[in-house]
Amino acid sequence: ANSDESKDEL
Amino acid sequence: MNIFRLAGDLSHLLAIILLLIKIWKTRSCAGISGKSQILFAVVYVSRYLDLVTTFISLYNTLMKLVFITSSFATLYLMYVKFKATYDHNHDSFRIEFLLLPCFVLALLINASFTPLEVLWTFSIYLEAVAILPQLFLVSKTGEAESITSHYLFALGSYRALYLLNWIYRYYAEGHYDLIAIFAGAIQTILYCDFFYLYITKVLKGKKLQLPA
């Protein structure tokens, strides 16, 4: 579940 | 963005700044593992490739650039400018034993089998274990300078704070990412022994020295 949302994290 | 996430990012940033200050002020990278720093550079480059494909926010872009730039600056200081002070003999961890398994694991367990996603997953796995050469170096020399201890504490706290962030996001947004959570937990566990020594020794003004 690596949506763009999780890519907000560093 | 929640308070745990922000605190985690700031802790991460603090760690990187502390490391650069330590090397710059003492004109020496003694006690710092170049192997771990190489692994961190690999982590940032393979994770932040989306800098050129996706814009998330100014904060996100700036932090990614800071992490990539500072990790290469650290490598430059260690392997070029203050090369003579680098602790070659003690920094003997074989990083291919971390790089290869992490890459294979990323090929096998990922959210989608695309180059960017596999590299992102690889970076998450590699980050979890990237500190091992540094911990190995500390255990070999049996001690760490206090600023090196502060660096390690800030770096370890960052992923622990991210764990709280993920718990918060699960309850607040129903969002979770098993790969990141699993790797983040491993990463935090690896620091536990160090956290214990830091709290019982360094915070009481003593040098971080391992029992003989």
GROMACS .gro file of C-alpha atoms in nm:
model
  222
    1ALA     CA    1   0.000   0.000   0.000
    2ASN     CA    2   0.254   0.259  -0.111
    3SER     CA    3   0.024   0.524  -0.244
    4ASP     CA    4   0.152   0.872  -0.319
    5GLU     CA    5   0.030   0.953   0.029
    6SER     CA    6   0.298   0.738   0.193
    7LYS     CA    7   0.568   0.886  -0.031
    8ASP     CA    8   0.506   1.209   0.152
    9GLU     CA    9   0.712   1.055   0.431
   10LEU     CA   10   1.087   1.077   0.428
   11MET     CA   11   0.183   1.585   0.899
   12ASN     CA   12   0.149   1.518   1.268
   13ILE     CA   13   0.366   1.599   1.567
   14PHE     CA   14   0.543   1.260   1.569
   15ARG     CA   15   0.628   1.282   1.203
   16LEU     CA   16   0.759   1.638   1.238
   17ALA     CA   17   0.961   1.546   1.548
   18GLY     CA   18   1.100   1.245   1.360
   19ASP     CA   19   1.209   1.454   1.063
   20LEU     CA   20   1.365   1.716   1.288
   21SER     CA   21   1.547   1.448   1.484
   22HIS     CA   22   1.679   1.306   1.158
   23LEU     CA   23   1.791   1.650   1.049
   24LEU     CA   24   1.955   1.712   1.387
   25ALA     CA   25   2.147   1.384   1.359
   26ILE     CA   26   2.290   1.481   1.021
   27ILE     CA   27   2.385   1.829   1.142
   28LEU     CA   28   2.548   1.688   1.458
   29LEU     CA   29   2.758   1.453   1.248
   30LEU     CA   30   2.875   1.731   1.016
   31ILE     CA   31   2.952   1.956   1.315
   32LYS     CA   32   3.149   1.678   1.484
   33ILE     CA   33   3.363   1.616   1.177
   34TRP     CA   34   3.409   1.984   1.098
   35LYS     CA   35   3.490   2.105   1.452
   36THR     CA   36   3.725   1.823   1.544
   37ARG     CA   37   3.868   1.813   1.190
   38SER     CA   38   3.836   1.438   1.227
   39CYS     CA   39   3.601   1.156   1.142
   40ALA     CA   40   3.750   0.918   1.399
   41GLY     CA   41   3.486   0.688   1.541
   42ILE     CA   42   3.251   0.733   1.246
   43SER     CA   43   3.182   0.444   1.013
   44GLY     CA   44   3.234   0.541   0.649
   45LYS     CA   45   3.057   0.217   0.558
   46SER     CA   46   2.736   0.329   0.731
   47GLN     CA   47   2.764   0.668   0.563
   48ILE     CA   48   2.799   0.501   0.221
   49LEU     CA   49   2.488   0.295   0.295
   50PHE     CA   50   2.292   0.606   0.398
   51ALA     CA   51   2.392   0.777   0.071
   52VAL     CA   52   2.265   0.471  -0.119
   53VAL     CA   53   1.944   0.483   0.088
   54TYR     CA   54   1.873   0.848   0.006
   55VAL     CA   55   1.954   0.821  -0.362
   56SER     CA   56   1.746   0.508  -0.418
   57ARG     CA   57   1.452   0.641  -0.214
   58TYR     CA   58   1.438   0.995  -0.342
   59LEU     CA   59   1.445   0.921  -0.715
   60ASP     CA   60   1.083   1.042  -0.712
   61LEU     CA   61   1.224   1.394  -0.674
   62VAL     CA   62   1.238   1.404  -1.053
   63THR     CA   63   0.901   1.236  -1.114
   64THR     CA   64   0.659   1.358  -0.848
   65PHE     CA   65   0.618   1.685  -0.665
   66ILE     CA   66   0.467   1.635  -0.319
   67SER     CA   67   0.539   1.957  -0.131
   68LEU     CA   68   0.809   2.219  -0.091
   69TYR     CA   69   0.890   2.074   0.252
   70ASN     CA   70   0.923   1.725   0.104
   71THR     CA   71   1.148   1.838  -0.181
   72LEU     CA   72   1.370   2.051   0.043
   73MET     CA   73   1.418   1.779   0.304
   74LYS     CA   74   1.503   1.522   0.039
   75LEU     CA   75   1.759   1.756  -0.115
   76VAL     CA   76   1.907   1.828   0.229
   77PHE     CA   77   1.938   1.457   0.309
   78ILE     CA   78   2.101   1.371  -0.023
   79THR     CA   79   2.337   1.671  -0.022
   80SER     CA   80   2.443   1.632   0.341
   81SER     CA   81   2.512   1.263   0.301
   82PHE     CA   82   2.743   1.331   0.007
   83ALA     CA   83   2.904   1.616   0.201
   84THR     CA   84   2.970   1.372   0.486
   85LEU     CA   85   3.127   1.123   0.243
   86TYR     CA   86   3.342   1.400   0.096
   87LEU     CA   87   3.466   1.501   0.442
   88MET     CA   88   3.539   1.140   0.537
   89TYR     CA   89   3.694   1.007   0.220
   90VAL     CA   90   3.861   1.320   0.083
   91LYS     CA   91   3.910   1.614   0.318
   92PHE     CA   92   3.977   1.433   0.646
   93LYS     CA   93   4.074   1.100   0.495
   94ALA     CA   94   4.379   1.071   0.720
   95THR     CA   95   4.161   1.058   1.032
   96TYR     CA   96   3.931   0.786   0.901
   97ASP     CA   97   3.934   0.476   1.117
   98HIS     CA   98   4.001   0.227   0.837
   99ASN     CA   99   4.109  -0.071   1.044
  100HIS     CA  100   3.810  -0.075   1.276
  101ASP     CA  101   3.555  -0.002   1.004
  102SER     CA  102   3.574  -0.350   0.860
  103PHE     CA  103   3.207  -0.440   0.819
  104ARG     CA  104   3.139  -0.596   0.478
  105ILE     CA  105   2.853  -0.388   0.336
  106GLU     CA  106   2.781  -0.628   0.051
  107PHE     CA  107   2.634  -0.859   0.316
  108LEU     CA  108   2.369  -0.592   0.374
  109LEU     CA  109   2.331  -0.453   0.021
  110LEU     CA  110   2.268  -0.784  -0.155
  111PRO     CA  111   2.010  -0.937   0.083
  112CYS     CA  112   1.820  -0.606   0.099
  113PHE     CA  113   1.809  -0.588  -0.278
  114VAL     CA  114   1.691  -0.948  -0.315
  115LEU     CA  115   1.429  -0.892  -0.045
  116ALA     CA  116   1.309  -0.579  -0.225
  117LEU     CA  117   1.273  -0.779  -0.548
  118LEU     CA  118   1.068  -1.041  -0.364
  119ILE     CA  119   0.859  -0.834  -0.123
  120ASN     CA  120   0.736  -0.502  -0.259
  121ALA     CA  121   0.409  -0.320  -0.320
  122SER     CA  122   0.447  -0.328  -0.699
  123PHE     CA  123   0.717  -0.463  -0.925
  124THR     CA  124   0.828  -0.140  -1.091
  125PRO     CA  125   1.183   0.003  -1.088
  126LEU     CA  126   1.096   0.302  -0.868
  127GLU     CA  127   0.892   0.096  -0.624
  128VAL     CA  128   1.155  -0.177  -0.593
  129LEU     CA  129   1.427   0.083  -0.532
  130TRP     CA  130   1.206   0.259  -0.276
  131THR     CA  131   1.151  -0.072  -0.097
  132PHE     CA  132   1.523  -0.153  -0.118
  133SER     CA  133   1.600   0.182   0.047
  134ILE     CA  134   1.355   0.110   0.328
  135TYR     CA  135   1.512  -0.232   0.398
  136LEU     CA  136   1.866  -0.098   0.367
  137GLU     CA  137   1.800   0.195   0.600
  138ALA     CA  138   1.683  -0.048   0.867
  139VAL     CA  139   2.027  -0.210   0.882
  140ALA     CA  140   2.253   0.072   0.757
  141ILE     CA  141   2.363   0.159   1.111
  142LEU     CA  142   2.513  -0.187   1.172
  143PRO     CA  143   2.866  -0.096   1.049
  144GLN     CA  144   2.858   0.205   1.285
  145LEU     CA  145   2.745  -0.004   1.584
  146PHE     CA  146   3.006  -0.263   1.487
  147LEU     CA  147   3.273   0.008   1.488
  148VAL     CA  148   3.164   0.131   1.833
  149SER     CA  149   3.172  -0.224   1.967
  150LYS     CA  150   3.518  -0.282   1.819
  151THR     CA  151   3.670   0.031   1.968
  152GLY     CA  152   3.461  -0.010   2.285
  153GLU     CA  153   3.372   0.358   2.311
  154ALA     CA  154   3.222   0.660   2.137
  155GLU     CA  155   3.282   1.033   2.173
  156SER     CA  156   2.988   1.212   2.331
  157ILE     CA  157   2.895   1.400   2.014
  158THR     CA  158   2.897   1.071   1.823
  159SER     CA  159   2.661   0.933   2.090
  160HIS     CA  160   2.429   1.232   2.049
  161TYR     CA  161   2.435   1.173   1.673
  162LEU     CA  162   2.341   0.808   1.716
  163PHE     CA  163   2.068   0.893   1.965
  164ALA     CA  164   1.909   1.148   1.732
  165LEU     CA  165   1.937   0.910   1.437
  166GLY     CA  166   1.779   0.624   1.632
  167SER     CA  167   1.502   0.843   1.774
  168TYR     CA  168   1.398   0.946   1.424
  169ARG     CA  169   1.264   0.602   1.327
  170ALA     CA  170   1.118   0.543   1.674
  171LEU     CA  171   0.922   0.868   1.629
  172TYR     CA  172   0.814   0.750   1.285
  173LEU     CA  173   0.675   0.437   1.450
  174LEU     CA  174   0.457   0.662   1.667
  175ASN     CA  175   0.362   0.853   1.351
  176TRP     CA  176   0.251   0.528   1.186
  177ILE     CA  177   0.046   0.428   1.491
  178TYR     CA  178  -0.113   0.773   1.489
  179ARG     CA  179  -0.187   0.755   1.116
  180TYR     CA  180  -0.339   0.411   1.149
  181TYR     CA  181  -0.590   0.535   1.405
  182ALA     CA  182  -0.644   0.882   1.260
  183GLU     CA  183  -0.645   0.804   0.888
  184GLY     CA  184  -0.667   0.427   0.861
  185HIS     CA  185  -0.338   0.451   0.672
  186TYR     CA  186  -0.061   0.196   0.709
  187ASP     CA  187   0.228   0.056   0.509
  188LEU     CA  188   0.345  -0.283   0.629
  189ILE     CA  189   0.686  -0.266   0.458
  190ALA     CA  190   0.774   0.064   0.623
  191ILE     CA  191   0.633  -0.042   0.962
  192PHE     CA  192   0.817  -0.375   0.966
  193ALA     CA  193   1.151  -0.225   0.857
  194GLY     CA  194   1.108   0.072   1.091
  195ALA     CA  195   1.051  -0.163   1.385
  196ILE     CA  196   1.367  -0.362   1.302
  197GLN     CA  197   1.561  -0.037   1.264
  198THR     CA  198   1.445   0.088   1.606
  199ILE     CA  199   1.516  -0.247   1.774
  200LEU     CA  200   1.877  -0.236   1.650
  201TYR     CA  201   1.926   0.086   1.845
  202CYS     CA  202   1.779  -0.041   2.173
  203ASP     CA  203   2.107  -0.154   2.325
  204PHE     CA  204   2.262   0.179   2.231
  205PHE     CA  205   1.963   0.373   2.372
  206TYR     CA  206   2.011   0.193   2.702
  207LEU     CA  207   2.381   0.284   2.720
  208TYR     CA  208   2.305   0.641   2.614
  209ILE     CA  209   2.047   0.695   2.886
  210THR     CA  210   2.241   0.520   3.162
  211LYS     CA  211   2.583   0.667   3.077
  212VAL     CA  212   2.599   0.961   2.838
  213LEU     CA  213   2.309   1.152   2.992
  214LYS     CA  214   2.479   1.118   3.330
  215GLY     CA  215   2.788   1.288   3.191
  216LYS     CA  216   2.990   0.971   3.144
  217LYS     CA  217   3.163   0.863   2.828
  218LEU     CA  218   2.996   0.590   2.630
  219GLN     CA  219   3.219   0.296   2.707
  220LEU     CA  220   3.121  -0.063   2.655
  221PRO     CA  221   3.183  -0.308   2.936
  222ALA     CA  222   3.507  -0.495   2.867
   0.00000   0.00000   0.00000
